[in-house]
Structures are given as C-alpha cells and as structure tokens.
Amino acid sequence: MSTQILEQIFDSSIRVRLFKLFLRNSDSMYRVQDVASRIQANTRVVKKQIDGLYEIGFLKKKTIGRGASKKMAKRNKKKSGERGRGAGVYFYINRYFDFYEELRSLVLKSSPASLSKLARQIGELGRIKLAVLSGVFINTENCRVDLFVVGDAISKRKLKRLLGSLEAEVGKSINYSVLTTDDFKYRYGMFDRFLLDILEGPHKKVINKLKIE
C-alpha cells in the first residue's frame, strides 16, 4: 500500500502545487474552484488531482451548507487571507496521512524557483536597483517580507502577474514591499528599522546595483 501511495504522489507539476497549497495552509479548507484559482490551473485537472489525493487519504473533505459558509469564510480569511466563497464541498489536509511529516519537510525545504530565473523576472518589472528574497524563498519563518524590491518605473501590471505566478508556485500569499530608489536611500540613511530587519536578517540579494552590504 505504501508503494502505491508513493507512486501516486509525484505524478505532475499540478500535484506539487497542490501539496504546497495544502501543506502551507494546513488549517484552511478549499473548494476545487478556489484551489484552481490559487494555483492557476484548469479546474477539471485540479478536480482530478484532488480526487486522487482524496482517494489515497492525503486530503479529507467536508460539505459546508449555506449557514456554515460564513463561519468558514472567517476561518479561512483569518488563517491564510483566503476569502470565503460560499457553500460547497471543501477539501483539507489529513494530518494523520502516513507521509504527512515527510511531505511537509520536503515541500517546505524545496526551492520555489531558481534564483537566476527569479532575478530575471524581477529585473523585467522596471528599473530595479535592489531585489531581496527572504521568508518563503529561503525557507525561513518570521521574516518581515518574502520579497523586497527597490526601483523606479515599476510596472504594477507586471508585478501583479509575477506575484500571482509565485503565489501559485509556493502555495501561499507573498508578503512583499516595494520602494522607489529615493525612498530607500532616505530610509536607509535614517537607519529605518523595517529596512534593518530585512537586511540584517536572513536574506538573499538577487539584484544589488546599489552595492548594499
């Protein structure tokens, strides 16, 4: 049985995104359509994958009626920032799944994206002077931000698209901050606590045209 379960675990990139979503948000419940939106995948494909994970016991499900949907909305919003979307069949992780701890350790330690690819994507947002990765990108908890960007003429449309893509890949909302070059230099010169927390804490600079140590 264990071998059969393992053979079904890593059969697609969609399934990997599902693992990340449910493992990083273990207190939340999601409907199929909500999951598809979060991981940017086709609803039919997601349903098939979720059904498979339910069959092997990785996921459990619960039917939420109209009266209980408001309570579920508050719970999801409080736990993961997810808006509730009404009644329906919700899926959630089974913490007693045979390989729960192993999968959780593997997923949380996995790199969301190659640093070179991420640096290139960030560099295309505008005139980027500094890009710092922390939090989910370096597998560190309790960081001020996951992504910190300094630059000018940054495209909000491109930034929104990049964040959506990254959130779909890592399975959680990206906590980010963006500053213009002038704002950063002023706050850096004033020993701003927010900036110090980022730059003195665990992080990885993927773009550093400002030569910040």
PDB file of C-alpha atoms in Angstrom:
ATOM      1  CA  MET A   1       0.000   0.000   0.000  1.00  0.00           C
ATOM      2  CA  SER A   2       2.784   2.411   0.867  1.00  0.00           C
ATOM      3  CA  THR A   3       4.446   1.911  -2.520  1.00  0.00           C
ATOM      4  CA  GLN A   4       1.153   2.522  -4.325  1.00  0.00           C
ATOM      5  CA  ILE A   5       0.657   5.752  -2.420  1.00  0.00           C
ATOM      6  CA  LEU A   6       4.159   7.000  -3.189  1.00  0.00           C
ATOM      7  CA  GLU A   7       3.733   6.194  -6.882  1.00  0.00           C
ATOM      8  CA  GLN A   8       0.704   8.471  -6.983  1.00  0.00           C
ATOM      9  CA  ILE A   9       2.318  11.356  -5.135  1.00  0.00           C
ATOM     10  CA  PHE A  10       4.693  12.924  -7.651  1.00  0.00           C
ATOM     11  CA  ASP A  11       2.967  12.456 -10.989  1.00  0.00           C
ATOM     12  CA  SER A  12       2.527  16.079 -12.131  1.00  0.00           C
ATOM     13  CA  SER A  13       3.518  19.705 -11.518  1.00  0.00           C
ATOM     14  CA  ILE A  14      -0.100  20.447 -10.619  1.00  0.00           C
ATOM     15  CA  ARG A  15       0.056  17.891  -7.832  1.00  0.00           C
ATOM     16  CA  VAL A  16       3.218  19.510  -6.480  1.00  0.00           C
ATOM     17  CA  ARG A  17       1.414  22.856  -6.325  1.00  0.00           C
ATOM     18  CA  LEU A  18      -1.471  21.180  -4.552  1.00  0.00           C
ATOM     19  CA  PHE A  19       0.903  19.774  -1.953  1.00  0.00           C
ATOM     20  CA  LYS A  20       2.387  23.206  -1.352  1.00  0.00           C
ATOM     21  CA  LEU A  21      -1.004  24.881  -1.038  1.00  0.00           C
ATOM     22  CA  PHE A  22      -2.438  22.401   1.447  1.00  0.00           C
ATOM     23  CA  LEU A  23       0.782  21.861   3.426  1.00  0.00           C
ATOM     24  CA  ARG A  24       1.477  25.588   3.784  1.00  0.00           C
ATOM     25  CA  ASN A  25      -2.148  26.267   4.732  1.00  0.00           C
ATOM     26  CA  SER A  26      -2.902  23.219   6.843  1.00  0.00           C
ATOM     27  CA  ASP A  27      -5.649  24.977   8.833  1.00  0.00           C
ATOM     28  CA  SER A  28      -7.652  26.014   5.773  1.00  0.00           C
ATOM     29  CA  MET A  29     -10.282  24.346   3.600  1.00  0.00           C
ATOM     30  CA  TYR A  30     -10.767  24.953  -0.124  1.00  0.00           C
ATOM     31  CA  ARG A  31     -13.292  24.162  -2.810  1.00  0.00           C
ATOM     32  CA  VAL A  32     -11.992  22.791  -6.110  1.00  0.00           C
ATOM     33  CA  GLN A  33     -12.624  26.052  -7.966  1.00  0.00           C
ATOM     34  CA  ASP A  34     -10.846  28.036  -5.256  1.00  0.00           C
ATOM     35  CA  VAL A  35      -7.821  25.755  -5.468  1.00  0.00           C
ATOM     36  CA  ALA A  36      -7.737  26.076  -9.263  1.00  0.00           C
ATOM     37  CA  SER A  37      -7.706  29.857  -8.932  1.00  0.00           C
ATOM     38  CA  ARG A  38      -4.975  29.819  -6.295  1.00  0.00           C
ATOM     39  CA  ILE A  39      -2.592  27.558  -8.213  1.00  0.00           C
ATOM     40  CA  GLN A  40      -3.534  28.928 -11.663  1.00  0.00           C
ATOM     41  CA  ALA A  41      -4.605  25.621 -13.170  1.00  0.00           C
ATOM     42  CA  ASN A  42      -7.528  24.180 -15.114  1.00  0.00           C
ATOM     43  CA  THR A  43     -10.455  23.309 -12.849  1.00  0.00           C
ATOM     44  CA  ARG A  44     -11.000  19.885 -14.417  1.00  0.00           C
ATOM     45  CA  VAL A  45      -7.339  18.957 -13.995  1.00  0.00           C
ATOM     46  CA  VAL A  46      -7.359  20.184 -10.409  1.00  0.00           C
ATOM     47  CA  LYS A  47     -10.506  18.204  -9.613  1.00  0.00           C
ATOM     48  CA  LYS A  48      -8.940  15.022 -10.970  1.00  0.00           C
ATOM     49  CA  GLN A  49      -5.793  15.576  -8.912  1.00  0.00           C
ATOM     50  CA  ILE A  50      -7.732  16.430  -5.757  1.00  0.00           C
ATOM     51  CA  ASP A  51      -9.900  13.346  -6.184  1.00  0.00           C
ATOM     52  CA  GLY A  52      -6.725  11.274  -6.443  1.00  0.00           C
ATOM     53  CA  LEU A  53      -5.250  12.794  -3.289  1.00  0.00           C
ATOM     54  CA  TYR A  54      -8.543  12.235  -1.508  1.00  0.00           C
ATOM     55  CA  GLU A  55      -8.574   8.579  -2.543  1.00  0.00           C
ATOM     56  CA  ILE A  56      -5.110   7.918  -1.092  1.00  0.00           C
ATOM     57  CA  GLY A  57      -6.028   9.702   2.137  1.00  0.00           C
ATOM     58  CA  PHE A  58      -3.886  12.828   1.775  1.00  0.00           C
ATOM     59  CA  LEU A  59      -6.993  15.027   1.755  1.00  0.00           C
ATOM     60  CA  LYS A  60     -10.289  14.915   3.590  1.00  0.00           C
ATOM     61  CA  LYS A  61     -13.483  16.671   2.582  1.00  0.00           C
ATOM     62  CA  LYS A  62     -16.411  18.337   4.245  1.00  0.00           C
ATOM     63  CA  THR A  63     -19.676  19.646   2.854  1.00  0.00           C
ATOM     64  CA  ILE A  64     -20.442  23.158   4.068  1.00  0.00           C
ATOM     65  CA  GLY A  65     -24.041  24.373   3.912  1.00  0.00           C
ATOM     66  CA  ARG A  66     -25.118  27.958   3.384  1.00  0.00           C
ATOM     67  CA  GLY A  67     -25.494  28.626   7.082  1.00  0.00           C
ATOM     68  CA  ALA A  68     -21.970  27.460   7.870  1.00  0.00           C
ATOM     69  CA  SER A  69     -20.265  29.058   4.874  1.00  0.00           C
ATOM     70  CA  LYS A  70     -19.920  32.444   6.599  1.00  0.00           C
ATOM     71  CA  LYS A  71     -18.116  30.821   9.509  1.00  0.00           C
ATOM     72  CA  MET A  72     -15.819  29.020   7.068  1.00  0.00           C
ATOM     73  CA  ALA A  73     -15.133  32.291   5.272  1.00  0.00           C
ATOM     74  CA  LYS A  74     -13.970  33.912   8.507  1.00  0.00           C
ATOM     75  CA  ARG A  75     -11.820  30.904   9.371  1.00  0.00           C
ATOM     76  CA  ASN A  76     -10.030  30.849   6.013  1.00  0.00           C
ATOM     77  CA  LYS A  77      -9.561  34.604   5.980  1.00  0.00           C
ATOM     78  CA  LYS A  78      -8.088  34.577   9.473  1.00  0.00           C
ATOM     79  CA  LYS A  79      -5.753  31.659   8.782  1.00  0.00           C
ATOM     80  CA  SER A  80      -4.489  32.367   5.282  1.00  0.00           C
ATOM     81  CA  GLY A  81      -6.080  35.522   3.913  1.00  0.00           C
ATOM     82  CA  GLU A  82      -8.346  33.419   1.698  1.00  0.00           C
ATOM     83  CA  ARG A  83     -11.807  34.837   1.125  1.00  0.00           C
ATOM     84  CA  GLY A  84     -14.713  32.515   1.735  1.00  0.00           C
ATOM     85  CA  ARG A  85     -16.815  31.876  -1.364  1.00  0.00           C
ATOM     86  CA  GLY A  86     -19.941  30.223  -0.028  1.00  0.00           C
ATOM     87  CA  ALA A  87     -21.261  26.733   0.483  1.00  0.00           C
ATOM     88  CA  GLY A  88     -19.904  23.632  -1.206  1.00  0.00           C
ATOM     89  CA  VAL A  89     -17.563  20.670  -0.809  1.00  0.00           C
ATOM     90  CA  TYR A  90     -14.342  21.751   0.878  1.00  0.00           C
ATOM     91  CA  PHE A  91     -11.094  19.797   0.954  1.00  0.00           C
ATOM     92  CA  TYR A  92      -8.472  19.988   3.676  1.00  0.00           C
ATOM     93  CA  ILE A  93      -5.290  18.173   4.584  1.00  0.00           C
ATOM     94  CA  ASN A  94      -5.268  14.981   6.621  1.00  0.00           C
ATOM     95  CA  ARG A  95      -2.578  15.486   9.244  1.00  0.00           C
ATOM     96  CA  TYR A  96      -2.650  11.776  10.032  1.00  0.00           C
ATOM     97  CA  PHE A  97      -1.677  10.796   6.493  1.00  0.00           C
ATOM     98  CA  ASP A  98       1.153   8.224   6.593  1.00  0.00           C
ATOM     99  CA  PHE A  99       3.694  10.512   4.923  1.00  0.00           C
ATOM    100  CA  TYR A 100       2.457  13.857   6.248  1.00  0.00           C
ATOM    101  CA  GLU A 101       5.637  14.851   8.092  1.00  0.00           C
ATOM    102  CA  GLU A 102       7.930  13.642   5.304  1.00  0.00           C
ATOM    103  CA  LEU A 103       5.983  15.529   2.655  1.00  0.00           C
ATOM    104  CA  ARG A 104       5.764  18.649   4.775  1.00  0.00           C
ATOM    105  CA  SER A 105       9.512  18.631   5.343  1.00  0.00           C
ATOM    106  CA  LEU A 106      10.185  18.061   1.646  1.00  0.00           C
ATOM    107  CA  VAL A 107       7.789  20.744   0.442  1.00  0.00           C
ATOM    108  CA  LEU A 108       8.864  23.414   2.915  1.00  0.00           C
ATOM    109  CA  LYS A 109      12.521  22.843   2.078  1.00  0.00           C
ATOM    110  CA  SER A 110      12.020  22.909  -1.682  1.00  0.00           C
ATOM    111  CA  SER A 111      13.162  25.996  -3.573  1.00  0.00           C
ATOM    112  CA  PRO A 112      10.234  27.890  -5.157  1.00  0.00           C
ATOM    113  CA  ALA A 113      12.225  28.878  -8.220  1.00  0.00           C
ATOM    114  CA  SER A 114      15.776  29.171  -9.488  1.00  0.00           C
ATOM    115  CA  LEU A 115      17.428  32.352  -8.289  1.00  0.00           C
ATOM    116  CA  SER A 116      18.632  33.281 -11.780  1.00  0.00           C
ATOM    117  CA  LYS A 117      15.133  32.917 -13.224  1.00  0.00           C
ATOM    118  CA  LEU A 118      13.601  34.896 -10.389  1.00  0.00           C
ATOM    119  CA  ALA A 119      16.221  37.637 -10.716  1.00  0.00           C
ATOM    120  CA  ARG A 120      15.452  37.932 -14.423  1.00  0.00           C
ATOM    121  CA  GLN A 121      11.706  38.124 -13.791  1.00  0.00           C
ATOM    122  CA  ILE A 122      12.136  40.800 -11.139  1.00  0.00           C
ATOM    123  CA  GLY A 123      14.533  42.723 -13.364  1.00  0.00           C
ATOM    124  CA  GLU A 124      11.852  42.948 -16.039  1.00  0.00           C
ATOM    125  CA  LEU A 125       9.488  44.835 -13.704  1.00  0.00           C
ATOM    126  CA  GLY A 126      11.225  48.180 -14.248  1.00  0.00           C
ATOM    127  CA  ARG A 127      14.498  49.915 -13.381  1.00  0.00           C
ATOM    128  CA  ILE A 128      15.313  47.594 -10.500  1.00  0.00           C
ATOM    129  CA  LYS A 129      18.183  48.556  -8.199  1.00  0.00           C
ATOM    130  CA  LEU A 130      17.788  46.012  -5.419  1.00  0.00           C
ATOM    131  CA  ALA A 131      15.873  42.764  -5.020  1.00  0.00           C
ATOM    132  CA  VAL A 132      15.972  40.813  -1.772  1.00  0.00           C
ATOM    133  CA  LEU A 133      14.489  37.378  -1.171  1.00  0.00           C
ATOM    134  CA  SER A 134      13.600  36.188   2.298  1.00  0.00           C
ATOM    135  CA  GLY A 135      10.932  34.172   4.087  1.00  0.00           C
ATOM    136  CA  VAL A 136       9.397  31.505   1.872  1.00  0.00           C
ATOM    137  CA  PHE A 137      12.108  31.868  -0.777  1.00  0.00           C
ATOM    138  CA  ILE A 138      14.899  30.851   1.594  1.00  0.00           C
ATOM    139  CA  ASN A 139      12.806  28.591   3.821  1.00  0.00           C
ATOM    140  CA  THR A 140      12.939  30.935   6.806  1.00  0.00           C
ATOM    141  CA  GLU A 141       9.982  31.793   9.016  1.00  0.00           C
ATOM    142  CA  ASN A 142       9.072  35.006  10.864  1.00  0.00           C
ATOM    143  CA  CYS A 143      10.674  37.356   8.320  1.00  0.00           C
ATOM    144  CA  ARG A 144       9.328  40.849   7.686  1.00  0.00           C
ATOM    145  CA  VAL A 145       8.832  40.140   3.975  1.00  0.00           C
ATOM    146  CA  ASP A 146       9.310  37.401   1.417  1.00  0.00           C
ATOM    147  CA  LEU A 147      10.236  39.817  -1.352  1.00  0.00           C
ATOM    148  CA  PHE A 148      11.695  43.326  -1.124  1.00  0.00           C
ATOM    149  CA  VAL A 149      12.228  45.384  -4.268  1.00  0.00           C
ATOM    150  CA  VAL A 150      13.792  48.804  -4.804  1.00  0.00           C
ATOM    151  CA  GLY A 151      13.469  50.519  -8.152  1.00  0.00           C
ATOM    152  CA  ASP A 152      11.718  53.028 -10.358  1.00  0.00           C
ATOM    153  CA  ALA A 153       9.129  52.910 -13.148  1.00  0.00           C
ATOM    154  CA  ILE A 154       7.946  49.549 -11.851  1.00  0.00           C
ATOM    155  CA  SER A 155       5.008  48.145 -13.790  1.00  0.00           C
ATOM    156  CA  LYS A 156       2.143  47.361 -11.422  1.00  0.00           C
ATOM    157  CA  ARG A 157       0.646  45.034 -14.013  1.00  0.00           C
ATOM    158  CA  LYS A 158       3.853  43.010 -14.345  1.00  0.00           C
ATOM    159  CA  LEU A 159       4.330  42.974 -10.580  1.00  0.00           C
ATOM    160  CA  LYS A 160       0.807  41.662 -10.032  1.00  0.00           C
ATOM    161  CA  ARG A 161       1.332  38.965 -12.653  1.00  0.00           C
ATOM    162  CA  LEU A 162       4.666  37.907 -11.125  1.00  0.00           C
ATOM    163  CA  LEU A 163       3.225  37.756  -7.620  1.00  0.00           C
ATOM    164  CA  GLY A 164       0.312  35.655  -8.848  1.00  0.00           C
ATOM    165  CA  SER A 165       2.683  33.236 -10.536  1.00  0.00           C
ATOM    166  CA  LEU A 166       4.928  32.973  -7.477  1.00  0.00           C
ATOM    167  CA  GLU A 167       1.991  32.504  -5.108  1.00  0.00           C
ATOM    168  CA  ALA A 168       0.663  29.711  -7.304  1.00  0.00           C
ATOM    169  CA  GLU A 169       4.066  28.047  -7.188  1.00  0.00           C
ATOM    170  CA  VAL A 170       4.835  28.364  -3.476  1.00  0.00           C
ATOM    171  CA  GLY A 171       1.299  27.791  -2.220  1.00  0.00           C
ATOM    172  CA  LYS A 172       0.920  30.921  -0.093  1.00  0.00           C
ATOM    173  CA  SER A 173       0.487  34.669  -0.335  1.00  0.00           C
ATOM    174  CA  ILE A 174       3.731  36.549  -0.928  1.00  0.00           C
ATOM    175  CA  ASN A 175       4.436  39.247   1.640  1.00  0.00           C
ATOM    176  CA  TYR A 176       6.259  41.931  -0.319  1.00  0.00           C
ATOM    177  CA  SER A 177       7.375  45.550  -0.183  1.00  0.00           C
ATOM    178  CA  VAL A 178       8.375  47.943  -2.970  1.00  0.00           C
ATOM    179  CA  LEU A 179      10.207  51.250  -2.572  1.00  0.00           C
ATOM    180  CA  THR A 180      11.466  53.834  -5.031  1.00  0.00           C
ATOM    181  CA  THR A 181      15.227  54.350  -5.080  1.00  0.00           C
ATOM    182  CA  ASP A 182      14.951  57.770  -3.419  1.00  0.00           C
ATOM    183  CA  ASP A 183      12.663  56.464  -0.667  1.00  0.00           C
ATOM    184  CA  PHE A 184      15.002  53.580   0.018  1.00  0.00           C
ATOM    185  CA  LYS A 185      18.107  55.780   0.200  1.00  0.00           C
ATOM    186  CA  TYR A 186      16.375  58.175   2.595  1.00  0.00           C
ATOM    187  CA  ARG A 187      15.101  55.437   4.895  1.00  0.00           C
ATOM    188  CA  TYR A 188      18.375  53.527   4.694  1.00  0.00           C
ATOM    189  CA  GLY A 189      20.243  56.673   5.709  1.00  0.00           C
ATOM    190  CA  MET A 190      17.874  57.101   8.659  1.00  0.00           C
ATOM    191  CA  PHE A 191      18.551  53.526   9.826  1.00  0.00           C
ATOM    192  CA  ASP A 192      14.904  52.633   9.295  1.00  0.00           C
ATOM    193  CA  ARG A 193      14.020  49.647  11.492  1.00  0.00           C
ATOM    194  CA  PHE A 194      11.967  47.938   8.780  1.00  0.00           C
ATOM    195  CA  LEU A 195      14.897  48.007   6.364  1.00  0.00           C
ATOM    196  CA  LEU A 196      17.363  46.924   9.028  1.00  0.00           C
ATOM    197  CA  ASP A 197      15.188  43.954   9.933  1.00  0.00           C
ATOM    198  CA  ILE A 198      15.228  42.852   6.302  1.00  0.00           C
ATOM    199  CA  LEU A 199      18.898  43.469   5.568  1.00  0.00           C
ATOM    200  CA  GLU A 200      20.240  42.217   8.888  1.00  0.00           C
ATOM    201  CA  GLY A 201      18.019  39.145   8.929  1.00  0.00           C
ATOM    202  CA  PRO A 202      18.267  36.018   6.762  1.00  0.00           C
ATOM    203  CA  HIS A 203      18.019  37.029   3.105  1.00  0.00           C
ATOM    204  CA  LYS A 204      19.436  36.612  -0.387  1.00  0.00           C
ATOM    205  CA  LYS A 205      20.149  39.525  -2.726  1.00  0.00           C
ATOM    206  CA  VAL A 206      19.479  38.552  -6.334  1.00  0.00           C
ATOM    207  CA  ILE A 207      19.879  42.096  -7.687  1.00  0.00           C
ATOM    208  CA  ASN A 208      22.169  44.562  -5.937  1.00  0.00           C
ATOM    209  CA  LYS A 209      23.051  47.544  -8.116  1.00  0.00           C
ATOM    210  CA  LEU A 210      23.126  49.742  -5.006  1.00  0.00           C
ATOM    211  CA  LYS A 211      26.033  47.704  -3.607  1.00  0.00           C
ATOM    212  CA  ILE A 212      24.306  47.221  -0.271  1.00  0.00           C
ATOM    213  CA  GLU A 213      26.271  45.024   2.113  1.00  0.00           C
TER     214      GLU A 213
END
